[in-house]
């Protein structure tokens, strides 16, 4: 069995797509994310996610710079506080159903 | 997206250390093979824990199956394996993921590479392939420790002629085993996966260390990085 | 609101001797590794630790200098903002009183900075008086990289994010300058006994 001391238990952005649905209406794992630090671009699902931290930290797979930070804390009142720092994302390009288009 | 109620319709052992949970999910919209769900558990005092699990069943199947491999000392997987019973209600968010997915319409060739429980999304893809009558060429290279750890024997035992399954054992192999053993290094990969010339769509899933080592070796073998899709489970998987 | 899951209690242990701050649980023997980024690979040949910023002179120690400084053994409880606490952890390191000796600071705050780019801010006063250390040993062995080795800051009276891993130095600042988590909304001070997890709440 692997232990908790395994270094760098990183996941990929796929695992961030669920939590992001608390804030966004579409699944962002296939959206192309461009890094503010190095301009590297890759699907959000292919970026690197550090989940064992006070918040989820998504890092650029090219330069390891922070792309975004995200947390959601639910309170006993039934309300959750969502915090999102998107400052490391220079651009996000997603393909969504066009307004009015039938599916 | 909010959390949906999922009623456990069946739980059955999938291997000595893994269980299959068959769920009926309120308002389920259907999924694409390769997607996952987030499961949320809530204790009496309001404490919650959530974990991601890939969907093992095919989109064509009415109920949603998950396959959970137990992690020693884990908070959630031992509970799902030992305590969950038919009729229990769990909370689930999903389906999630638009990147690590395959549909029959995407065609082939497709190369799947799994480490341990990382085979779960591929069970969905292979079952989808069979039920869709797809003629895409699919290869699965499935790395596991011991023969008795294999998940998805039902699906893997009835794949069609267009699908080829290769096992690689890292700890113990069946008597007389001629196939690959040990780690999936560049040598093993060169021999057992579709080469870059065939321009396969490659999917790699499993523990983080496994996924990163395999993806690195594939690039070294000349595969285009953008043709490789990965799903890291963390190192506890 | 979430529905209770039959028979699920999670991995939380309580303790009743008054050593558990509000909202925390006892993690027992485990030592969870929290990381917001890759573990830096550190070359001890070029490593140094500095005290800089608003100071009259920059103090600098190479790895050799640092290991030659007087070390002490410390046994303390840790409280992580993600709600686990770990009791009676044994460390070895250099008191910040030693590192800050003879520095005349031109400000009353510091920013601890690290390999990998992490930063955290603290009042300078919280680093003095035998309450903070730069540690290079844990549990009788050299501090492992996953836990912040070669050297991490240890400020056990504040939430653990203040005990920066992979420490490379302390910059004295005139104003309190929010660090990595503080800029995300975490509390500027982070006292576990007053449950100061987030700023303004
Ligand atoms: C997208 C995605 C899909 C996945 N799909 C599947 C799947 O189909 N099937 C599957 O089986 N898994 C899957 N996983 C992995 C799954 O999400 C869980 O990580 C896994 O089930 C382990 O969870 P756990 O709660 O049992 O272990 P955890 O409690 O998370 O612990 C993991 C390890 O860390 C140690 N540990 C962590 N925190 C502490 C602590 N505070 N105290 C003591 N020890 C600690 C544990 O001892 C254990 O060794 C997937 C992961 C991802 C990201
Ligand atoms: Zn970058």
JSON list of N, CA, C and O in Angstrom, two decimals, chain C residues 41 43 62 70 75 88 93 109 112 119-120 128 135 140 147 149-150 155 159 167 171 177 196:
[
{"chain": "C", "resi": 41, "resn": "UNK", "atom": "N", "xyz": [13.28, 20.52, -5.53]},
{"chain": "C", "resi": 41, "resn": "UNK", "atom": "CA", "xyz": [14.55, 19.80, -5.35]},
{"chain": "C", "resi": 41, "resn": "UNK", "atom": "C", "xyz": [15.58, 20.82, -4.95]},
{"chain": "C", "resi": 41, "resn": "UNK", "atom": "O", "xyz": [15.80, 21.80, -5.65]},
{"chain": "C", "resi": 43, "resn": "UNK", "atom": "N", "xyz": [19.40, 22.00, -3.81]},
{"chain": "C", "resi": 43, "resn": "UNK", "atom": "CA", "xyz": [20.83, 21.68, -3.84]},
{"chain": "C", "resi": 43, "resn": "UNK", "atom": "C", "xyz": [21.48, 22.37, -2.64]},
{"chain": "C", "resi": 43, "resn": "UNK", "atom": "O", "xyz": [21.55, 23.59, -2.56]},
{"chain": "C", "resi": 62, "resn": "UNK", "atom": "N", "xyz": [24.96, 29.79, 4.89]},
{"chain": "C", "resi": 62, "resn": "UNK", "atom": "CA", "xyz": [24.98, 28.67, 3.95]},
{"chain": "C", "resi": 62, "resn": "UNK", "atom": "C", "xyz": [24.50, 27.45, 4.73]},
{"chain": "C", "resi": 62, "resn": "UNK", "atom": "O", "xyz": [24.27, 27.51, 5.94]},
{"chain": "C", "resi": 70, "resn": "UNK", "atom": "N", "xyz": [23.57, 26.89, 16.97]},
{"chain": "C", "resi": 70, "resn": "UNK", "atom": "CA", "xyz": [23.05, 26.11, 18.09]},
{"chain": "C", "resi": 70, "resn": "UNK", "atom": "C", "xyz": [21.62, 25.62, 17.82]},
{"chain": "C", "resi": 70, "resn": "UNK", "atom": "O", "xyz": [20.77, 26.40, 17.42]},
{"chain": "C", "resi": 75, "resn": "UNK", "atom": "N", "xyz": [9.22, 20.05, 21.31]},
{"chain": "C", "resi": 75, "resn": "UNK", "atom": "CA", "xyz": [8.06, 19.16, 21.21]},
{"chain": "C", "resi": 75, "resn": "UNK", "atom": "C", "xyz": [6.81, 20.03, 21.27]},
{"chain": "C", "resi": 75, "resn": "UNK", "atom": "O", "xyz": [6.59, 20.74, 22.25]},
{"chain": "C", "resi": 88, "resn": "UNK", "atom": "N", "xyz": [2.26, 16.45, 20.19]},
{"chain": "C", "resi": 88, "resn": "UNK", "atom": "CA", "xyz": [3.58, 16.03, 20.66]},
{"chain": "C", "resi": 88, "resn": "UNK", "atom": "C", "xyz": [4.54, 15.69, 19.52]},
{"chain": "C", "resi": 88, "resn": "UNK", "atom": "O", "xyz": [5.19, 14.65, 19.53]},
{"chain": "C", "resi": 93, "resn": "UNK", "atom": "N", "xyz": [15.79, 22.25, 15.68]},
{"chain": "C", "resi": 93, "resn": "UNK", "atom": "CA", "xyz": [16.09, 23.40, 14.83]},
{"chain": "C", "resi": 93, "resn": "UNK", "atom": "C", "xyz": [16.67, 24.57, 15.60]},
{"chain": "C", "resi": 93, "resn": "UNK", "atom": "O", "xyz": [17.02, 24.47, 16.78]},
{"chain": "C", "resi": 109, "resn": "UNK", "atom": "N", "xyz": [6.68, 43.64, 10.69]},
{"chain": "C", "resi": 109, "resn": "UNK", "atom": "CA", "xyz": [6.12, 42.44, 10.08]},
{"chain": "C", "resi": 109, "resn": "UNK", "atom": "C", "xyz": [7.22, 41.70, 9.32]},
{"chain": "C", "resi": 109, "resn": "UNK", "atom": "O", "xyz": [8.27, 42.27, 9.03]},
{"chain": "C", "resi": 112, "resn": "UNK", "atom": "N", "xyz": [7.83, 35.43, 5.20]},
{"chain": "C", "resi": 112, "resn": "UNK", "atom": "CA", "xyz": [8.71, 34.27, 5.04]},
{"chain": "C", "resi": 112, "resn": "UNK", "atom": "C", "xyz": [8.61, 33.85, 3.59]},
{"chain": "C", "resi": 112, "resn": "UNK", "atom": "O", "xyz": [7.52, 33.80, 3.03]},
{"chain": "C", "resi": 119, "resn": "UNK", "atom": "N", "xyz": [4.88, 32.11, 0.07]},
{"chain": "C", "resi": 119, "resn": "UNK", "atom": "CA", "xyz": [5.17, 33.17, 1.04]},
{"chain": "C", "resi": 119, "resn": "UNK", "atom": "C", "xyz": [4.09, 33.15, 2.11]},
{"chain": "C", "resi": 119, "resn": "UNK", "atom": "O", "xyz": [2.97, 32.70, 1.87]},
{"chain": "C", "resi": 120, "resn": "UNK", "atom": "N", "xyz": [4.43, 33.63, 3.30]},
{"chain": "C", "resi": 120, "resn": "UNK", "atom": "CA", "xyz": [3.42, 33.84, 4.33]},
{"chain": "C", "resi": 120, "resn": "UNK", "atom": "C", "xyz": [3.88, 35.00, 5.20]},
{"chain": "C", "resi": 120, "resn": "UNK", "atom": "O", "xyz": [5.08, 35.22, 5.37]},
{"chain": "C", "resi": 128, "resn": "UNK", "atom": "N", "xyz": [9.70, 35.89, 17.82]},
{"chain": "C", "resi": 128, "resn": "UNK", "atom": "CA", "xyz": [10.68, 36.03, 18.89]},
{"chain": "C", "resi": 128, "resn": "UNK", "atom": "C", "xyz": [10.13, 35.48, 20.21]},
{"chain": "C", "resi": 128, "resn": "UNK", "atom": "O", "xyz": [8.96, 35.12, 20.29]},
{"chain": "C", "resi": 135, "resn": "UNK", "atom": "N", "xyz": [13.50, 24.76, 11.45]},
{"chain": "C", "resi": 135, "resn": "UNK", "atom": "CA", "xyz": [13.81, 23.38, 11.82]},
{"chain": "C", "resi": 135, "resn": "UNK", "atom": "C", "xyz": [14.38, 22.59, 10.65]},
{"chain": "C", "resi": 135, "resn": "UNK", "atom": "O", "xyz": [13.94, 22.75, 9.51]},
{"chain": "C", "resi": 140, "resn": "UNK", "atom": "N", "xyz": [13.72, 12.83, 15.10]},
{"chain": "C", "resi": 140, "resn": "UNK", "atom": "CA", "xyz": [15.05, 12.24, 15.25]},
{"chain": "C", "resi": 140, "resn": "UNK", "atom": "C", "xyz": [15.80, 12.03, 13.95]},
{"chain": "C", "resi": 140, "resn": "UNK", "atom": "O", "xyz": [16.85, 11.41, 13.93]},
{"chain": "C", "resi": 147, "resn": "UNK", "atom": "N", "xyz": [7.94, 17.15, 4.05]},
{"chain": "C", "resi": 147, "resn": "UNK", "atom": "CA", "xyz": [7.51, 17.91, 5.22]},
{"chain": "C", "resi": 147, "resn": "UNK", "atom": "C", "xyz": [8.21, 19.26, 5.30]},
{"chain": "C", "resi": 147, "resn": "UNK", "atom": "O", "xyz": [8.14, 19.94, 6.32]},
{"chain": "C", "resi": 149, "resn": "UNK", "atom": "N", "xyz": [11.68, 19.90, 4.22]},
{"chain": "C", "resi": 149, "resn": "UNK", "atom": "CA", "xyz": [13.12, 19.87, 4.28]},
{"chain": "C", "resi": 149, "resn": "UNK", "atom": "C", "xyz": [13.76, 20.42, 3.02]},
{"chain": "C", "resi": 149, "resn": "UNK", "atom": "O", "xyz": [13.12, 20.41, 1.97]},
{"chain": "C", "resi": 150, "resn": "UNK", "atom": "N", "xyz": [14.95, 20.97, 3.12]},
{"chain": "C", "resi": 150, "resn": "UNK", "atom": "CA", "xyz": [15.87, 20.86, 4.26]},
{"chain": "C", "resi": 150, "resn": "UNK", "atom": "C", "xyz": [15.48, 21.66, 5.50]},
{"chain": "C", "resi": 150, "resn": "UNK", "atom": "O", "xyz": [15.74, 21.23, 6.61]},
{"chain": "C", "resi": 155, "resn": "UNK", "atom": "N", "xyz": [6.13, 27.64, 13.55]},
{"chain": "C", "resi": 155, "resn": "UNK", "atom": "CA", "xyz": [5.50, 28.63, 14.44]},
{"chain": "C", "resi": 155, "resn": "UNK", "atom": "C", "xyz": [4.23, 27.96, 14.99]},
{"chain": "C", "resi": 155, "resn": "UNK", "atom": "O", "xyz": [3.12, 28.23, 14.52]},
{"chain": "C", "resi": 159, "resn": "UNK", "atom": "N", "xyz": [-1.78, 28.64, 12.92]},
{"chain": "C", "resi": 159, "resn": "UNK", "atom": "CA", "xyz": [-2.12, 27.57, 11.99]},
{"chain": "C", "resi": 159, "resn": "UNK", "atom": "C", "xyz": [-0.89, 27.23, 11.15]},
{"chain": "C", "resi": 159, "resn": "UNK", "atom": "O", "xyz": [-0.05, 28.09, 10.84]},
{"chain": "C", "resi": 167, "resn": "UNK", "atom": "N", "xyz": [11.82, 26.76, 3.55]},
{"chain": "C", "resi": 167, "resn": "UNK", "atom": "CA", "xyz": [12.15, 28.15, 3.90]},
{"chain": "C", "resi": 167, "resn": "UNK", "atom": "C", "xyz": [13.49, 28.57, 3.32]},
{"chain": "C", "resi": 167, "resn": "UNK", "atom": "O", "xyz": [14.48, 27.85, 3.41]},
{"chain": "C", "resi": 171, "resn": "UNK", "atom": "N", "xyz": [11.91, 38.18, 5.20]},
{"chain": "C", "resi": 171, "resn": "UNK", "atom": "CA", "xyz": [12.07, 39.58, 4.81]},
{"chain": "C", "resi": 171, "resn": "UNK", "atom": "C", "xyz": [11.28, 40.43, 5.79]},
{"chain": "C", "resi": 171, "resn": "UNK", "atom": "O", "xyz": [10.07, 40.23, 5.95]},
{"chain": "C", "resi": 177, "resn": "UNK", "atom": "N", "xyz": [2.20, 42.32, 4.65]},
{"chain": "C", "resi": 177, "resn": "UNK", "atom": "CA", "xyz": [1.95, 42.03, 3.23]},
{"chain": "C", "resi": 177, "resn": "UNK", "atom": "C", "xyz": [1.45, 40.61, 3.06]},
{"chain": "C", "resi": 177, "resn": "UNK", "atom": "O", "xyz": [2.20, 39.66, 3.27]},
{"chain": "C", "resi": 196, "resn": "UNK", "atom": "N", "xyz": [-9.11, 31.57, 13.76]},
{"chain": "C", "resi": 196, "resn": "UNK", "atom": "CA", "xyz": [-8.92, 32.59, 12.72]},
{"chain": "C", "resi": 196, "resn": "UNK", "atom": "C", "xyz": [-8.51, 31.94, 11.40]},
{"chain": "C", "resi": 196, "resn": "UNK", "atom": "O", "xyz": [-7.35, 32.00, 11.00]}
]
